[in-house]
Amino acid sequence: MPSPYYFLKHFVPFTGYPYTGAPAACNLCGCCDAVIVAETDRRLKTIKSIACTQCGLIRTDPMPTPDELAEYYTTSYRVDYQLAFAGGPPRHHLVRSAREAAFRADLLKDRLVPGKALLDFGSGSGEFLAEARRRGCEVIGVEPGRDYADHARKRYGVAVLNDADEDSFPAGAFDVISTHHVLEHLRDPADVMERLSRWLKPDGVLHAAVPNMAATGKPPHERFHFAHVHGYVRETFDLLARRAGLVPHEAYPREDTTVVYRKTAAPMPPLGNPGLAQRLVTELRTTRPAVYLVSGAWIWPAIRRNAKAVRDGLAKS
Ligand SMILES: [Zn+2]
């Protein structure tokens, strides 16, 4: 068990997180030059985020080590992120997840037909797996969160692995792969994207979604979170996919950083997005935390968030 001190350190505003980390090169292009885009996160805690000057990929600096991330996930993540305690996913999460799964399945409806093989990488509580199987697909999930994986197995009877390495699946094993809000959590998303691409059939599709760091309508610092060690905008998400031999599929609509990708044999362009890092510095310029706190602008998002959780809870009961 972590000490109460460790736990508290995750929640006291205007202080740093209990981690040391280590400097890292850009995971997408390998460049080491970067500019600072934020020094505070959505809990008003201090944490530095930088954008790669060559490609614009945002990363936490210093990067938490694998052990530090693991400790965070086993102690503070649920409470901090989903207001959930031990005992499986909370009801408002399941309601939201089912709604999102139905939306994703409708977008991919021409692909989710009997006989197709589907992988949900980061399958969470299993709603998308259940929906795809209902449409006749053979499905398998990968989910490191033990309680969520157990929930999916018990409630929907679907197969879920707790982890997947290179050799978990043969090349070209799947018609459809989905990865929903996973790549922002990973220290090595470029490697995982390549793996997903390799597991995809030549005519398969990858549905990938991450938060859009350039989204309007919320204060910039609210986009930053300790668990999100990488941050994407359209250009960097597409470049991450491009590095793995994938391009946006013309037949599907995209919504910023929610994209259906297909394979391409076209030669790889240079791994860069000139000028993007500087643009992000401007777009993500934070209101000074103290000013934000005094302004009271944080009250409404907080109320909305909680109202949504209550509404979702009621909708299910
Ligand atoms: Zn880069």
Short mmCIF file of C-alpha atoms and ligand atoms in Angstrom, two decimals:
data_model
loop_
_atom_site.label_atom_id
_atom_site.label_comp_id
_atom_site.label_asym_id
_atom_site.label_seq_id
_atom_site.Cartn_x
_atom_site.Cartn_y
_atom_site.Cartn_z
CA MET A 1 0.00 0.00 0.00
CA PRO A 2 1.25 3.51 -0.74
CA SER A 3 1.64 5.93 2.12
CA PRO A 4 -1.08 8.54 2.73
CA TYR A 5 1.60 11.06 1.83
CA TYR A 6 2.00 9.54 -1.65
CA PHE A 7 -1.75 9.57 -2.11
CA LEU A 8 -2.15 13.17 -0.97
CA LYS A 9 0.68 14.32 -3.19
CA HIS A 10 -1.50 13.44 -6.15
CA PHE A 11 -4.23 15.83 -5.11
CA VAL A 12 -2.74 18.95 -3.52
CA PRO A 13 -2.86 21.77 -6.09
CA PHE A 14 0.18 23.93 -6.93
CA THR A 15 2.56 21.11 -6.05
CA GLY A 16 4.28 18.58 -8.27
CA TYR A 17 3.50 14.89 -8.60
CA PRO A 18 5.47 12.33 -6.59
CA TYR A 19 7.66 11.14 -9.42
CA THR A 20 11.18 11.68 -10.73
CA GLY A 21 11.00 10.48 -14.33
CA ALA A 22 13.73 10.82 -16.92
CA PRO A 23 14.24 13.00 -20.02
CA ALA A 24 13.08 11.34 -23.25
CA ALA A 25 13.54 12.02 -26.95
CA CYS A 26 10.43 12.50 -29.09
CA ASN A 27 8.73 9.15 -29.52
CA LEU A 28 7.50 9.98 -33.00
CA CYS A 29 10.55 11.51 -34.73
CA GLY A 30 13.45 11.00 -32.29
CA CYS A 31 14.25 14.72 -32.02
CA CYS A 32 15.41 16.02 -28.61
CA ASP A 33 14.57 19.74 -29.04
CA ALA A 34 11.29 20.90 -27.57
CA VAL A 35 9.39 23.93 -26.32
CA ILE A 36 7.30 24.17 -23.16
CA VAL A 37 3.54 24.27 -23.82
CA ALA A 38 2.18 23.91 -20.26
CA GLU A 39 3.31 23.78 -16.66
CA THR A 40 0.00 22.98 -14.97
CA ASP A 41 -2.63 20.26 -15.40
CA ARG A 42 -6.38 20.03 -14.88
CA ARG A 43 -5.95 19.54 -11.12
CA LEU A 44 -3.89 22.74 -11.04
CA LYS A 45 -0.88 20.65 -10.13
CA THR A 46 2.49 21.49 -11.61
CA ILE A 47 3.64 19.21 -14.40
CA LYS A 48 5.61 20.21 -17.47
CA SER A 49 4.44 19.37 -20.99
CA ILE A 50 6.66 20.03 -24.00
CA ALA A 51 6.12 19.94 -27.77
CA CYS A 52 8.76 18.50 -30.12
CA THR A 53 10.12 21.31 -32.31
CA GLN A 54 10.40 18.98 -35.31
CA CYS A 55 7.01 17.22 -35.32
CA GLY A 56 4.88 18.86 -32.59
CA LEU A 57 4.14 15.73 -30.55
CA ILE A 58 3.45 16.74 -26.94
CA ARG A 59 4.98 14.77 -24.09
CA THR A 60 5.37 14.99 -20.34
CA ASP A 61 8.80 16.18 -19.25
CA PRO A 62 10.48 14.48 -17.54
CA MET A 63 8.76 11.31 -18.75
CA PRO A 64 7.50 9.08 -15.89
CA THR A 65 9.31 5.75 -15.76
CA PRO A 66 7.36 2.51 -16.35
CA ASP A 67 7.46 1.81 -12.59
CA GLU A 68 6.20 5.29 -11.71
CA LEU A 69 3.30 4.98 -14.14
CA ALA A 70 2.47 1.52 -12.82
CA GLU A 71 2.43 2.83 -9.26
CA TYR A 72 0.18 5.70 -10.28
CA TYR A 73 -2.30 3.35 -11.99
CA THR A 74 -2.48 1.00 -9.03
CA THR A 75 -3.01 3.76 -6.48
CA SER A 76 -4.39 7.05 -7.67
CA TYR A 77 -5.67 6.70 -11.22
CA ARG A 78 -9.21 5.55 -10.61
CA VAL A 79 -9.96 8.03 -7.90
CA ASP A 80 -8.34 10.86 -9.78
CA TYR A 81 -9.77 10.11 -13.17
CA GLN A 82 -13.08 8.36 -12.93
CA LEU A 83 -14.30 8.84 -9.37
CA ALA A 84 -14.29 5.10 -9.10
CA PHE A 85 -13.13 2.91 -6.25
CA ALA A 86 -12.35 -0.78 -6.10
CA GLY A 87 -15.03 -3.15 -7.34
CA GLY A 88 -15.14 -2.66 -11.09
CA PRO A 89 -16.28 0.13 -13.37
CA PRO A 90 -18.83 2.62 -11.99
CA ARG A 91 -22.28 2.78 -13.51
CA HIS A 92 -21.92 6.18 -15.19
CA HIS A 93 -18.80 4.84 -16.93
CA LEU A 94 -20.71 1.82 -18.27
CA VAL A 95 -23.55 3.98 -19.59
CA ARG A 96 -21.15 6.31 -21.37
CA SER A 97 -19.10 3.41 -22.68
CA ALA A 98 -22.17 1.65 -24.14
CA ARG A 99 -23.23 4.85 -25.86
CA GLU A 100 -19.76 5.34 -27.34
CA ALA A 101 -19.58 1.68 -28.43
CA ALA A 102 -22.86 1.97 -30.34
CA PHE A 103 -21.61 5.13 -32.06
CA ARG A 104 -18.30 3.49 -33.03
CA ALA A 105 -20.07 0.36 -34.29
CA ASP A 106 -22.41 2.42 -36.47
CA LEU A 107 -19.48 4.28 -38.02
CA LEU A 108 -17.86 0.92 -38.88
CA LYS A 109 -21.09 -0.91 -39.72
CA ASP A 110 -19.97 -2.07 -43.18
CA ARG A 111 -16.96 -3.75 -41.55
CA LEU A 112 -18.65 -5.29 -38.53
CA VAL A 113 -20.30 -8.18 -40.33
CA PRO A 114 -20.33 -11.95 -39.70
CA GLY A 115 -16.97 -13.67 -40.05
CA LYS A 116 -14.78 -10.59 -39.58
CA ALA A 117 -12.04 -10.64 -36.94
CA LEU A 118 -11.86 -7.67 -34.58
CA LEU A 119 -9.36 -6.59 -31.95
CA ASP A 120 -10.18 -3.88 -29.42
CA PHE A 121 -6.82 -2.71 -28.06
CA GLY A 122 -7.66 -1.16 -24.69
CA SER A 123 -11.08 -2.76 -24.48
CA GLY A 124 -12.00 -1.32 -21.06
CA SER A 125 -15.23 -2.71 -19.69
CA GLY A 126 -15.99 -4.54 -22.98
CA GLU A 127 -19.01 -2.73 -24.45
CA PHE A 128 -17.52 -2.39 -27.93
CA LEU A 129 -16.44 -6.04 -27.99
CA ALA A 130 -19.98 -7.06 -27.04
CA GLU A 131 -21.51 -4.85 -29.73
CA ALA A 132 -19.16 -6.15 -32.46
CA ARG A 133 -19.85 -9.74 -31.47
CA ARG A 134 -23.58 -9.08 -31.56
CA ARG A 135 -23.04 -8.07 -35.20
CA GLY A 136 -21.35 -11.39 -35.94
CA CYS A 137 -17.65 -10.59 -35.57
CA GLU A 138 -15.09 -12.78 -33.87
CA VAL A 139 -13.72 -10.52 -31.17
CA ILE A 140 -10.82 -10.32 -28.76
CA GLY A 141 -9.78 -7.54 -26.39
CA VAL A 142 -6.57 -6.39 -24.72
CA GLU A 143 -7.00 -4.55 -21.42
CA PRO A 144 -4.37 -4.09 -18.69
CA GLY A 145 -6.89 -2.85 -16.10
CA ARG A 146 -7.70 -6.10 -14.28
CA ASP A 147 -11.10 -5.09 -12.90
CA TYR A 148 -12.26 -3.79 -16.27
CA ALA A 149 -11.02 -6.87 -18.11
CA ASP A 150 -12.76 -9.12 -15.56
CA HIS A 151 -15.96 -7.16 -15.96
CA ALA A 152 -15.88 -7.68 -19.75
CA ARG A 153 -15.24 -11.41 -19.41
CA LYS A 154 -17.94 -11.98 -16.81
CA ARG A 155 -20.65 -9.73 -18.14
CA TYR A 156 -20.23 -10.34 -21.89
CA GLY A 157 -18.32 -13.64 -22.03
CA VAL A 158 -15.70 -12.15 -24.37
CA ALA A 159 -12.02 -13.08 -24.53
CA VAL A 160 -9.72 -10.41 -23.10
CA LEU A 161 -5.93 -10.57 -22.72
CA ASN A 162 -4.32 -8.47 -20.00
CA ASP A 163 -1.41 -7.58 -22.24
CA ALA A 164 -0.20 -8.12 -25.80
CA ASP A 165 3.36 -8.20 -27.08
CA GLU A 166 4.71 -8.52 -30.62
CA ASP A 167 3.90 -12.20 -30.87
CA SER A 168 0.42 -12.19 -29.35
CA PHE A 169 -1.15 -12.16 -32.82
CA PRO A 170 0.18 -13.07 -36.29
CA ALA A 171 0.63 -10.37 -38.93
CA GLY A 172 -2.59 -9.64 -40.82
CA ALA A 173 -4.81 -11.28 -38.19
CA PHE A 174 -7.59 -8.69 -38.06
CA ASP A 175 -10.10 -7.04 -40.39
CA VAL A 176 -10.81 -4.32 -37.86
CA ILE A 177 -8.72 -2.96 -34.99
CA SER A 178 -9.95 -0.33 -32.62
CA THR A 179 -8.01 1.64 -30.03
CA HIS A 180 -10.05 4.14 -28.09
CA HIS A 181 -8.28 6.63 -25.82
CA VAL A 182 -5.23 4.44 -25.27
CA LEU A 183 -2.32 6.00 -27.17
CA GLU A 184 -2.19 9.10 -24.95
CA HIS A 185 -1.41 6.83 -21.98
CA LEU A 186 1.57 5.06 -23.55
CA ARG A 187 5.27 5.86 -23.22
CA ASP A 188 5.92 4.29 -26.64
CA PRO A 189 2.86 4.92 -28.82
CA ALA A 190 4.89 4.76 -32.07
CA ASP A 191 5.85 1.17 -31.36
CA VAL A 192 2.28 0.22 -30.48
CA MET A 193 0.93 1.88 -33.62
CA GLU A 194 3.37 -0.17 -35.70
CA ARG A 195 2.26 -3.32 -33.94
CA LEU A 196 -1.41 -2.56 -34.61
CA SER A 197 -0.60 -1.86 -38.25
CA ARG A 198 1.23 -5.17 -38.54
CA TRP A 199 -1.73 -7.10 -37.04
CA LEU A 200 -4.09 -5.50 -39.56
CA LYS A 201 -5.01 -7.22 -42.84
CA PRO A 202 -3.88 -5.37 -46.01
CA ASP A 203 -7.46 -4.15 -46.58
CA GLY A 204 -8.30 -3.78 -42.87
CA VAL A 205 -9.19 -0.61 -40.97
CA LEU A 206 -7.89 0.87 -37.75
CA HIS A 207 -10.28 3.05 -35.74
CA ALA A 208 -8.14 5.18 -33.43
CA ALA A 209 -9.17 7.94 -31.04
CA VAL A 210 -7.28 10.16 -28.60
CA PRO A 211 -8.17 13.49 -26.95
CA ASN A 212 -7.51 16.47 -29.24
CA MET A 213 -5.13 18.84 -27.43
CA ALA A 214 -6.20 21.71 -29.66
CA ALA A 215 -9.90 21.27 -28.90
CA THR A 216 -11.62 24.53 -28.19
CA GLY A 217 -14.07 25.09 -25.39
CA LYS A 218 -12.00 24.23 -22.36
CA PRO A 219 -9.20 26.01 -20.56
CA PRO A 220 -5.85 24.84 -21.96
CA HIS A 221 -4.54 23.40 -18.71
CA GLU A 222 -7.61 21.14 -18.46
CA ARG A 223 -6.18 19.14 -21.34
CA PHE A 224 -3.23 17.95 -19.30
CA HIS A 225 -3.30 14.94 -17.04
CA PHE A 226 -0.60 12.90 -15.32
CA ALA A 227 -1.81 9.69 -16.98
CA HIS A 228 -1.63 11.27 -20.45
CA VAL A 229 2.10 11.19 -21.16
CA HIS A 230 1.58 12.05 -24.85
CA GLY A 231 -0.70 14.69 -26.39
CA TYR A 232 -1.90 14.86 -29.99
CA VAL A 233 -3.47 17.21 -32.48
CA ARG A 234 -4.64 16.23 -35.98
CA GLU A 235 -1.23 16.61 -37.58
CA THR A 236 0.72 14.62 -34.99
CA PHE A 237 -1.86 11.85 -34.77
CA ASP A 238 -1.82 11.41 -38.54
CA LEU A 239 2.00 11.44 -38.54
CA LEU A 240 2.10 8.74 -35.86
CA ALA A 241 -0.18 6.64 -38.07
CA ARG A 242 1.81 7.52 -41.20
CA ARG A 243 5.02 6.31 -39.56
CA ALA A 244 3.27 2.95 -39.14
CA GLY A 245 2.18 2.88 -42.81
CA LEU A 246 -1.38 4.17 -42.26
CA VAL A 247 -3.33 7.07 -43.73
CA PRO A 248 -6.86 8.38 -43.06
CA HIS A 249 -9.47 6.30 -44.94
CA GLU A 250 -11.37 8.50 -47.40
CA ALA A 251 -14.61 6.55 -46.94
CA TYR A 252 -15.05 7.47 -43.27
CA PRO A 253 -15.63 10.88 -41.74
CA ARG A 254 -13.04 11.98 -39.20
CA GLU A 255 -13.54 14.12 -36.17
CA ASP A 256 -10.19 15.74 -35.36
CA THR A 257 -8.29 13.00 -33.55
CA THR A 258 -10.92 10.27 -33.97
CA VAL A 259 -9.93 8.69 -37.27
CA VAL A 260 -10.38 5.53 -39.36
CA TYR A 261 -7.03 4.65 -40.95
CA ARG A 262 -6.13 2.25 -43.77
CA LYS A 263 -2.81 0.88 -44.97
CA THR A 264 -0.79 2.59 -47.67
CA ALA A 265 2.22 1.52 -49.71
CA ALA A 266 3.18 5.11 -50.57
CA PRO A 267 6.71 6.14 -49.55
CA MET A 268 7.11 7.68 -46.10
CA PRO A 269 7.22 11.49 -46.02
CA PRO A 270 9.67 13.28 -43.68
CA LEU A 271 8.66 12.96 -40.02
CA GLY A 272 8.03 16.61 -39.33
CA ASN A 273 5.38 19.30 -38.97
CA PRO A 274 7.20 22.62 -39.45
CA GLY A 275 5.86 25.41 -37.26
CA LEU A 276 3.44 23.22 -35.31
CA ALA A 277 5.25 23.40 -31.96
CA GLN A 278 5.20 27.21 -31.98
CA ARG A 279 1.51 27.20 -32.89
CA LEU A 280 0.80 24.91 -29.95
CA VAL A 281 2.71 27.20 -27.60
CA THR A 282 0.29 29.97 -28.57
CA GLU A 283 -2.86 27.83 -28.58
CA LEU A 284 -2.16 26.16 -25.27
CA ARG A 285 -1.03 29.28 -23.43
CA THR A 286 -2.46 28.85 -19.97
CA THR A 287 -4.39 31.34 -17.97
CA ARG A 288 -2.26 31.71 -14.84
CA PRO A 289 -3.67 29.14 -12.39
CA ALA A 290 -4.25 31.64 -9.58
CA VAL A 291 -6.17 33.96 -11.94
CA TYR A 292 -8.22 31.03 -13.14
CA LEU A 293 -8.98 29.92 -9.60
CA VAL A 294 -10.11 33.38 -8.49
CA SER A 295 -12.17 33.90 -11.66
CA GLY A 296 -14.44 30.99 -10.69
CA ALA A 297 -14.41 29.76 -14.30
CA TRP A 298 -13.63 26.28 -13.01
CA ILE A 299 -16.92 25.99 -11.12
CA TRP A 300 -19.17 25.37 -14.12
CA PRO A 301 -17.10 22.61 -15.73
CA ALA A 302 -16.93 20.92 -12.32
CA ILE A 303 -20.69 21.12 -11.87
CA ARG A 304 -21.31 19.93 -15.42
CA ARG A 305 -19.00 16.96 -14.94
CA ASN A 306 -20.76 15.90 -11.77
CA ALA A 307 -24.22 16.53 -13.18
CA LYS A 308 -23.32 14.28 -16.10
CA ALA A 309 -22.23 11.50 -13.75
CA VAL A 310 -25.47 11.81 -11.79
CA ARG A 311 -27.57 11.87 -14.96
CA ASP A 312 -25.78 8.82 -16.37
CA GLY A 313 -26.36 7.05 -13.07
CA LEU A 314 -30.06 7.85 -13.09
CA ALA A 315 -30.41 6.84 -16.73
CA LYS A 316 -29.25 3.35 -15.83
CA SER A 317 -31.39 2.87 -12.71
ZN ZN B 1 9.03 14.77 -32.78
#
